XYZ file of C-alpha atoms in Angstrom:
595
model
C 36.604 19.822 2.788
C 32.653 20.542 1.865
C 30.159 20.698 4.999
C 29.032 17.635 3.818
C 32.251 15.536 4.272
C 33.717 17.159 7.351
C 29.606 16.493 9.434
C 30.154 12.370 8.032
C 33.926 12.846 10.554
C 32.206 14.510 12.888
C 31.977 13.122 16.331
C 28.458 12.234 18.574
C 28.709 11.200 22.306
C 26.361 9.523 23.921
C 25.890 10.791 27.458
C 23.854 10.318 30.769
C 23.459 10.646 34.207
C 22.632 7.441 36.560
C 21.656 7.207 39.913
C 20.232 3.226 40.473
C 19.154 1.987 37.353
C 20.973 -0.326 35.478
C 18.718 -2.125 33.538
C 17.252 0.832 32.285
C 21.265 2.427 30.834
C 21.604 -1.294 29.681
C 18.858 -1.335 26.968
C 19.070 2.702 26.345
C 23.071 1.770 25.876
C 22.331 -0.759 23.153
C 20.206 1.404 21.609
C 23.008 3.767 20.558
C 26.459 2.295 21.083
C 26.723 1.362 17.302
C 26.015 5.735 16.555
C 28.626 6.814 18.967
C 32.078 7.499 19.584
C 32.325 7.513 23.256
C 29.265 6.747 26.249
C 29.782 9.094 29.320
C 27.867 8.170 32.395
C 28.311 10.504 35.092
C 26.595 7.782 37.860
C 25.020 9.492 41.028
C 24.785 7.012 44.037
C 28.219 4.700 42.727
C 26.669 1.722 42.248
C 28.420 -1.301 40.838
C 25.021 -2.438 38.752
C 25.635 0.926 37.231
C 29.626 0.402 36.769
C 29.355 -3.170 35.642
C 26.264 -2.000 33.059
C 29.445 0.466 31.668
C 32.309 -1.891 31.000
C 29.997 -4.090 29.116
C 28.842 -1.022 26.708
C 33.168 0.062 27.273
C 31.501 3.552 28.840
C 33.586 6.130 30.792
C 32.350 6.184 33.815
C 32.266 9.456 35.993
C 31.716 9.502 40.198
C 29.104 12.665 40.133
C 27.839 13.658 44.508
C 23.683 14.883 44.063
C 23.130 17.797 44.479
C 19.960 18.052 44.396
C 20.367 20.148 40.797
C 19.791 18.042 37.735
C 21.581 21.181 35.687
C 24.881 20.900 37.627
C 24.887 16.722 37.207
C 24.094 17.479 34.059
C 26.835 20.269 32.697
C 29.136 18.119 34.251
C 29.049 15.715 32.324
C 29.385 17.334 29.380
C 33.111 18.299 30.149
C 34.326 15.019 29.835
C 32.321 15.161 25.997
C 34.875 15.418 22.416
C 31.807 14.510 20.022
C 30.982 17.983 18.146
C 26.683 15.898 18.630
C 26.161 15.397 21.983
C 23.141 12.469 22.977
C 21.628 13.178 25.949
C 19.617 10.113 26.915
C 17.920 10.151 30.426
C 18.864 5.923 31.857
C 14.620 4.993 30.982
C 14.773 6.418 27.186
C 15.928 3.958 23.687
C 16.017 4.340 20.635
C 12.750 2.482 19.131
C 14.235 2.099 15.304
C 18.372 2.149 16.911
C 19.054 0.792 12.922
C 20.869 3.451 11.054
C 21.215 5.882 13.942
C 24.219 7.493 12.967
C 23.336 9.106 9.263
C 19.915 9.674 10.504
C 21.782 12.465 12.545
C 24.001 12.874 9.620
C 21.733 13.925 7.397
C 19.728 15.976 9.885
C 23.465 17.730 10.862
C 24.104 18.564 7.077
C 20.375 19.657 6.096
C 20.198 22.126 9.402
C 24.376 23.369 9.526
C 23.027 26.385 12.256
C 21.330 23.389 14.763
C 21.649 23.882 18.349
C 19.451 21.209 19.747
C 17.808 18.299 18.191
C 13.515 17.514 18.893
C 12.862 13.713 19.810
C 9.533 12.070 19.574
C 9.401 10.314 22.619
C 6.779 7.992 23.409
C 6.047 7.659 27.320
C 4.666 4.215 28.089
C 1.935 3.480 30.708
C 0.456 0.111 30.126
C 4.178 -2.300 29.958
C 5.627 -0.356 26.532
C 1.811 -0.496 24.320
C 1.370 2.625 21.928
C -2.190 1.966 22.421
C -2.104 4.565 25.722
C 1.057 5.797 25.106
C 1.461 9.418 25.489
C 3.610 11.377 23.299
C 6.006 14.844 23.029
C 9.222 16.000 21.829
C 12.209 16.195 23.993
C 15.466 18.232 23.641
C 17.643 14.772 23.532
C 20.593 16.065 20.936
C 23.272 18.980 20.513
C 25.646 20.608 19.314
C 29.591 20.759 21.523
C 31.027 22.769 22.575
C 28.524 25.542 22.717
C 25.149 24.657 24.683
C 24.924 23.944 28.968
C 21.489 23.916 31.003
C 20.163 25.270 33.514
C 17.128 24.744 35.980
C 17.601 22.588 39.210
C 15.261 20.257 37.789
C 13.282 19.818 34.281
C 16.300 21.718 32.918
C 17.011 22.811 29.305
C 19.506 23.650 26.955
C 21.259 26.569 26.596
C 23.496 28.202 24.703
C 26.461 29.680 26.159
C 26.158 33.116 24.664
C 22.639 33.702 26.223
C 21.418 34.088 21.623
C 18.377 32.560 20.727
C 18.539 28.298 20.095
C 18.314 26.706 16.338
C 15.580 23.838 17.085
C 14.729 21.346 15.014
C 13.038 18.373 15.093
C 14.120 14.526 14.000
C 11.188 12.410 12.926
C 9.750 9.111 13.714
C 13.209 7.795 12.838
C 14.675 9.111 16.271
C 12.061 8.493 18.179
C 12.264 7.441 21.479
C 10.602 5.130 23.929
C 10.341 6.472 27.777
C 9.912 3.131 30.021
C 9.737 5.752 32.872
C 7.324 7.493 32.802
C 4.047 6.247 35.918
C 7.681 6.071 38.011
C 8.002 10.259 37.502
C 4.507 10.818 38.135
C 4.260 8.523 41.784
C 3.332 10.838 43.906
C 5.793 11.160 46.752
C 8.685 11.612 43.017
C 5.607 14.790 42.057
C 6.200 16.230 45.721
C 9.668 15.485 45.432
C 9.918 17.821 42.107
C 7.589 20.086 43.918
C 9.969 21.162 46.927
C 13.290 21.117 43.570
C 10.818 24.252 41.175
C 10.605 26.260 44.758
C 14.142 26.022 45.566
C 14.838 27.099 42.172
C 12.902 30.184 41.870
C 13.955 31.181 45.191
C 17.302 30.307 44.070
C 17.556 33.130 40.386
C 14.002 34.336 40.381
C 10.093 32.625 39.654
C 9.484 32.716 36.003
C 6.045 31.740 34.515
C 8.943 28.313 33.332
C 8.995 27.544 37.268
C 4.693 28.190 36.657
C 4.441 25.297 33.806
C 6.098 23.472 35.309
C 4.705 23.162 38.061
C 0.982 23.237 37.607
C 2.604 19.970 35.642
C 2.801 18.770 38.939
C -0.047 19.942 40.690
C -1.945 18.250 37.827
C -0.397 14.998 38.190
C -1.654 15.184 41.838
C -5.815 15.715 41.104
C -4.957 19.037 43.123
C -6.811 21.135 39.731
C -7.839 23.860 41.841
C -4.035 25.119 41.655
C -3.626 24.306 37.987
C -6.003 26.500 36.494
C -4.284 30.267 37.956
C -1.003 28.658 37.564
C -1.814 28.248 33.586
C -3.687 31.123 33.489
C -0.247 32.761 35.022
C 1.648 31.219 32.079
C -0.501 31.605 28.923
C -0.169 35.284 29.803
C 3.399 35.646 30.154
C 5.606 35.949 27.137
C 7.152 32.730 28.443
C 7.386 29.607 24.742
C 6.925 25.534 25.467
C 8.506 23.960 23.162
C 7.337 20.967 22.096
C 4.772 21.028 25.439
C 2.668 24.237 24.032
C -0.677 22.498 24.274
C 0.206 20.413 27.727
C -1.206 23.635 29.692
C -4.983 24.016 27.762
C -5.089 19.924 27.867
C -4.680 20.456 31.418
C -7.058 23.110 32.106
C -9.231 21.420 30.018
C -9.080 18.752 32.545
C -9.185 21.049 35.969
C -12.296 22.532 34.743
C -13.304 19.522 33.545
C -13.046 17.887 37.664
C -13.747 20.999 39.043
C -17.295 21.044 37.262
C -16.888 23.556 35.141
C -20.011 24.970 32.620
C -19.825 23.238 29.529
C -20.443 26.680 27.769
C -16.635 27.494 29.993
C -14.971 24.845 29.069
C -15.763 24.963 25.842
C -13.836 28.783 24.424
C -10.858 27.784 25.865
C -11.059 24.165 24.383
C -11.784 27.188 21.225
C -8.701 29.089 21.891
C -6.895 26.182 21.944
C -8.140 25.454 18.938
C -6.992 28.941 17.438
C -3.215 27.909 18.368
C -3.153 24.310 17.383
C -5.753 22.725 14.870
C -3.783 20.400 13.871
C -3.092 17.823 16.574
C -6.508 15.726 17.034
C -7.172 16.346 20.887
C -8.707 19.582 21.157
C -11.109 18.365 17.749
C -11.948 15.417 20.271
C -12.474 17.393 23.282
C -14.376 20.216 21.516
C -16.486 17.691 20.144
C -16.950 16.112 24.048
C -17.522 19.579 25.293
C -20.458 19.987 22.634
C -22.361 16.597 23.401
C -22.768 17.207 26.665
C -24.911 20.773 25.808
C -26.919 17.921 23.197
C -24.903 19.523 20.080
C -25.131 16.118 18.244
C -23.727 17.404 14.823
C -21.524 19.154 16.126
C -19.599 16.833 18.057
C -19.544 14.047 15.618
C -18.274 17.152 12.431
C -15.464 17.411 15.903
C -15.330 14.097 16.276
C -14.191 13.083 12.859
C -11.647 15.366 12.161
C -10.161 14.286 15.263
C -9.678 11.291 14.022
C -8.746 12.057 10.495
C -6.046 14.145 12.062
C -4.643 10.845 14.095
C -5.108 8.557 11.604
C -2.901 10.826 8.864
C 0.214 11.303 10.669
C -0.091 14.138 13.368
C 3.019 12.961 15.127
C 4.522 15.069 12.536
C 3.849 18.025 14.010
C 5.655 20.087 17.073
C 3.798 19.467 20.386
C 3.170 17.289 22.792
C -0.398 15.584 22.291
C -2.780 13.092 24.556
C -3.592 11.308 21.637
C -3.363 8.093 22.023
C -5.146 5.517 20.513
C -6.316 4.486 23.146
C -8.616 8.527 23.755
C -9.249 6.917 19.700
C -11.465 4.071 20.472
C -13.122 5.910 22.959
C -14.012 8.860 20.840
C -15.122 6.790 17.691
C -17.347 5.074 20.684
C -19.306 8.123 21.457
C -19.799 9.020 17.406
C -20.711 5.548 17.362
C -23.837 6.836 20.087
C -24.176 10.034 18.903
C -25.035 7.983 15.394
C -27.059 5.674 17.553
C -28.991 7.894 19.099
C -29.382 10.123 15.312
C -30.792 7.027 13.927
C -27.723 5.895 11.816
C -27.523 2.834 12.392
C -25.237 1.711 9.635
C -22.763 4.755 10.512
C -22.783 3.366 13.733
C -21.927 -0.204 13.470
C -19.248 1.237 11.147
C -17.774 3.523 14.615
C -18.173 0.465 16.829
C -16.319 -1.224 14.016
C -13.353 1.852 14.407
C -13.742 1.314 17.928
C -12.193 -2.370 18.066
C -9.387 -1.983 16.140
C -8.026 1.276 17.906
C -7.879 -1.218 20.769
C -6.814 -3.752 19.181
C -3.716 -1.788 16.501
C -5.592 -2.201 13.592
C -7.233 0.696 13.046
C -5.293 1.230 9.718
C -6.522 -2.132 8.277
C -9.646 -1.321 8.536
C -11.727 -2.395 5.387
C -7.744 -2.964 3.449
C -9.145 -5.799 2.308
C -11.354 -4.253 0.538
C -9.862 -3.135 -3.300
C -10.685 1.485 -3.933
C -10.759 2.098 -7.651
C -11.372 6.020 -8.371
C -12.314 6.566 -11.692
C -12.309 10.940 -13.453
C -13.687 11.556 -17.020
C -12.212 15.195 -17.325
C -10.648 18.130 -20.158
C -8.699 20.741 -18.917
C -9.113 20.481 -15.705
C -5.544 20.881 -14.097
C -6.685 23.000 -10.863
C -10.039 21.239 -9.438
C -8.927 18.777 -10.151
C -5.894 18.266 -8.387
C -7.905 19.738 -4.737
C -10.231 16.240 -5.954
C -7.359 13.685 -6.077
C -6.519 15.024 -2.897
C -9.846 14.814 -1.186
C -9.460 10.835 -2.046
C -6.602 9.542 -2.210
C -5.688 8.834 0.743
C -8.209 6.206 0.593
C -8.342 4.437 -2.768
C -5.927 2.089 -4.455
C -6.094 2.719 -7.689
C -6.027 5.517 -9.419
C -7.859 6.213 -13.436
C -8.127 9.281 -15.421
C -9.986 9.418 -18.840
C -8.538 12.871 -20.345
C -11.036 13.248 -23.534
C -7.763 16.546 -25.321
C -7.108 18.555 -22.710
C -4.048 20.397 -23.571
C -3.335 21.890 -19.777
C -1.667 20.346 -16.853
C -4.965 18.107 -16.155
C -2.632 14.701 -17.217
C 0.568 15.914 -15.563
C -1.279 16.521 -12.976
C -3.214 12.972 -12.685
C 0.378 11.255 -13.590
C 2.206 13.234 -10.515
C -1.182 11.694 -7.871
C 0.526 8.260 -9.358
C -2.689 8.158 -11.657
C -2.637 6.273 -14.869
C -4.578 8.008 -17.842
C -5.905 7.003 -20.690
C -6.315 8.727 -24.525
C -10.383 8.604 -25.551
C -11.213 10.778 -27.734
C -13.747 13.209 -26.771
C -17.944 12.172 -28.299
C -20.531 13.574 -27.331
C -21.442 11.113 -25.002
C -20.642 10.944 -21.300
C -21.187 7.220 -21.243
C -18.893 6.767 -23.472
C -16.232 7.757 -21.637
C -17.231 6.299 -17.679
C -18.157 3.088 -19.416
C -14.176 3.294 -20.770
C -12.423 4.357 -17.386
C -15.084 1.147 -15.974
C -13.003 -1.083 -17.655
C -9.528 -0.071 -17.082
C -10.350 -0.303 -13.463
C -9.695 -2.897 -11.255
C -11.698 -1.863 -7.944
C -13.791 -4.249 -6.058
C -15.907 -0.349 -5.520
C -15.606 2.850 -7.771
C -15.371 5.744 -7.218
C -16.701 8.557 -9.999
C -16.357 11.699 -9.413
C -16.028 14.679 -11.778
C -12.933 16.586 -10.908
C -14.405 20.319 -10.257
C -16.310 17.779 -7.157
C -14.006 16.595 -3.852
C -15.159 15.438 -0.841
C -15.000 17.666 1.989
C -12.112 18.596 4.972
C -14.607 17.273 7.644
C -15.747 13.467 5.677
C -13.133 12.809 3.279
C -11.121 10.888 6.104
C -14.568 8.998 6.443
C -13.893 7.491 2.550
C -13.247 4.029 2.942
C -15.212 3.697 6.251
C -18.456 4.671 4.284
C -17.170 1.812 1.914
C -16.711 -0.233 4.641
C -20.135 -0.638 5.963
C -22.067 -0.996 3.098
C -20.225 -3.293 2.024
C -20.869 -5.554 5.437
C -24.612 -4.560 4.830
C -24.630 -6.107 1.090
C -25.216 -1.980 -0.111
C -24.933 -2.110 -3.728
C -24.376 1.573 -4.830
C -24.128 4.927 -2.218
C -26.289 8.385 -2.595
C -23.552 10.164 -1.365
C -25.054 13.932 -0.267
C -23.696 16.198 -2.797
C -23.549 20.209 -1.455
C -23.058 22.380 -4.910
C -21.288 25.777 -4.656
C -20.215 28.854 -6.324
C -17.254 28.628 -6.357
C -16.698 32.709 -7.233
C -19.018 33.827 -4.110
C -19.344 30.351 -1.746
C -23.291 31.027 -2.366
C -24.787 27.150 -1.658
C -26.688 27.039 -4.962
C -28.395 23.656 -4.626
C -27.960 19.743 -1.845
C -28.432 17.013 -3.145
C -27.575 13.407 -3.388
C -25.472 11.714 -6.378
C -24.675 8.503 -7.339
C -20.551 8.617 -7.296
C -20.558 4.810 -5.345
C -20.803 2.102 -6.257
C -19.743 -1.635 -6.492
C -17.275 -3.195 -9.556
C -20.935 -5.956 -11.504
C -19.560 -7.262 -14.783
C -21.422 -5.718 -17.086
C -22.182 -2.641 -15.453
C -22.863 0.315 -16.773
C -23.529 4.016 -18.137
C -26.661 4.641 -20.155
C -27.293 8.498 -21.583
C -24.741 10.372 -23.223
C -25.795 12.727 -20.763
C -26.633 12.850 -16.900
C -25.828 9.634 -17.590
C -27.137 6.855 -14.878
C -26.411 4.327 -13.834
C -27.186 0.563 -15.032
C -26.683 -3.529 -13.949
C -25.808 -5.302 -17.403
C -30.273 -6.509 -17.424
C -30.827 -2.557 -17.352
C -32.284 -2.080 -13.229
C -30.923 0.608 -11.334
C -28.321 -0.824 -8.341
C -29.965 -0.467 -5.948
C -28.885 2.380 -3.679
C -28.448 3.970 0.881
C -28.172 7.017 0.999
C -25.040 8.460 2.577
C -25.889 10.506 5.980
C -24.296 13.677 5.125
C -22.642 13.898 8.535
C -20.803 10.716 7.302
C -18.748 11.813 4.235
C -20.693 14.617 1.655
C -19.606 15.621 -1.215
C -18.563 19.293 -2.787
C -19.469 20.615 -6.568
C -18.064 23.631 -7.294
C -18.524 23.332 -11.132
C -22.198 25.028 -11.702
C -21.065 28.857 -10.873
C -22.595 31.449 -12.795
C -20.167 32.208 -15.223
C -20.358 28.183 -16.510
C -23.334 28.143 -16.268
C -24.721 29.143 -19.881
C -21.732 27.712 -21.391
C -22.380 23.960 -19.405
C -26.178 24.506 -20.196
C -25.703 25.062 -24.146
C -23.535 21.809 -24.289
C -26.733 19.415 -22.703
C -28.730 20.850 -24.660
C -26.676 20.205 -27.879
C -25.971 16.320 -25.917
C -29.195 16.092 -25.253
C -31.137 17.360 -28.239
C -28.841 14.481 -30.214
C -29.261 11.280 -28.495
C -33.121 12.494 -28.182
C -33.397 11.488 -31.995
C -31.749 7.933 -30.605
C -33.059 7.373 -28.136
C -35.075 3.949 -27.314
C -36.379 6.002 -23.605
C -36.768 9.760 -25.715
C -38.641 10.256 -21.676
C -35.694 9.845 -19.727
C -34.387 12.871 -22.178
C -38.109 15.325 -21.619
C -37.484 16.127 -18.376
C -33.753 17.036 -18.257
C -34.703 19.494 -22.351
C -37.981 21.204 -20.119
C -35.019 21.625 -16.866
C -32.254 22.615 -19.881
C -34.875 25.335 -21.930
C -35.883 27.251 -18.183
C -32.365 27.315 -17.316
C -31.872 28.432 -20.469
C -34.611 31.676 -20.375
C -36.425 29.369 -23.356
C -40.036 29.390 -21.110
C -41.158 28.159 -25.126
C -39.733 24.866 -24.866
C -39.747 24.446 -21.207
C -43.628 24.267 -21.647
C -43.275 21.196 -24.493
C -40.940 19.210 -22.704
C -42.160 20.082 -18.731
């Protein structure tokens, strides 16, 4: 029998240890019953209400006298299971997406046949069951059996019977879990009980860094910040690996330092250490940004805060560690960005961040500017490598990708199509405006982003593209001058910082003029009204004028400029470009002639 067939014949068991949480258990059982072959409930208080709920769901109930040891109770439940796979939720946890639960679990098992533990993304609700302020972590909630058991009187962990290293895999959002009992668990009495159990466990089995980690968490919950820091430092100095919760140590340390009035420089050093370990989480960019505000380093602070929001908006839940970042925190970050831009005199950007703050609080941040349709346009030829990076920098913000190819022989067309671009062939005729206008004829967006293949939006600002366009649309702006950061691709040397008109409304009759150094004009020949974008909101990086390419492009440009000079009705537009081109080519005589 093939492994796939064996997987789909595996039995799945659901296990619980329950005291008196009958109604919570009812909801949890409802979320798993269609996916499992059996339900095992260990009742630690003999609650009739719990037994009644179990009867409704045909669950097998076993009474077990509570001995102040969570592992002991969990292991008792495991003795009764017959499944190859065990789902072990707490009574106050339930699957948020119960449909197709079994299929998703078995698909993971098929793809990871050696797994021991499947970590589930867990949302701990603070206010009702709202995601606005929910905290998220990963928790070991699905085990393979036989061969696993639990250790630890409290904060018990599944381990292998043979003591070998566990094989851990992470489930995606389809197996995410809601947790309704978080605020009860963080009550003072529960926390003090947990401290007593941790100390007893350490006395029985030997004190470890794991005890320090959980004790630090307890004291943080009690706001006893002076105890949090030394315990956390011991954890960081140890070789212990906290699966799914490592970043929490740093978060609690930074907040404890803030409460104890440590200096900003001390907090910044710890935040930088956290960022080095967890560069993909939004949390520590936000922490760093807030700390930099305290140091009056506002441009740096804004960059960190924008990065935090970008990572939050772009699927950071796929990362395998805990996070305190949620829509409420995102709203606070957006509010701080609005304050920074107001302080720096960037009123348009400040209004934009205020809009995002409101959207995060209303739970519709993803919908900001969604009624505005954006088209990205390119004219390309033999530049597959650059085009890939360029498209990746804007694809999340645009609705349409139009690529006019002027005769590529490399993979340029394939790259464009792989990102969903529509490619149109256009014979090259030494006329950039004609090629650009061909692209515009196919675009359907309300706004156009027209950049070159060797240009890309910087990592720190690319997440703001739709935000910048939304703000411009609201202000009645027709075109945006985007900060243009020219670098030598080979050396990284900064060649020039300037502005380039790369974003504009699509209007009937709006078009490009000029065979080279083309300019945007309206139907009546006038230049559209433009506003400059602040570099900290949006920056376009240009790599196309490296030293290697400068002469080749200069000779091409000269040929096109001279051809246009013979036919144009505006020769004065060409003279300055000719002077610049001759100067770049080292021809001082002709440069002076056209200057």
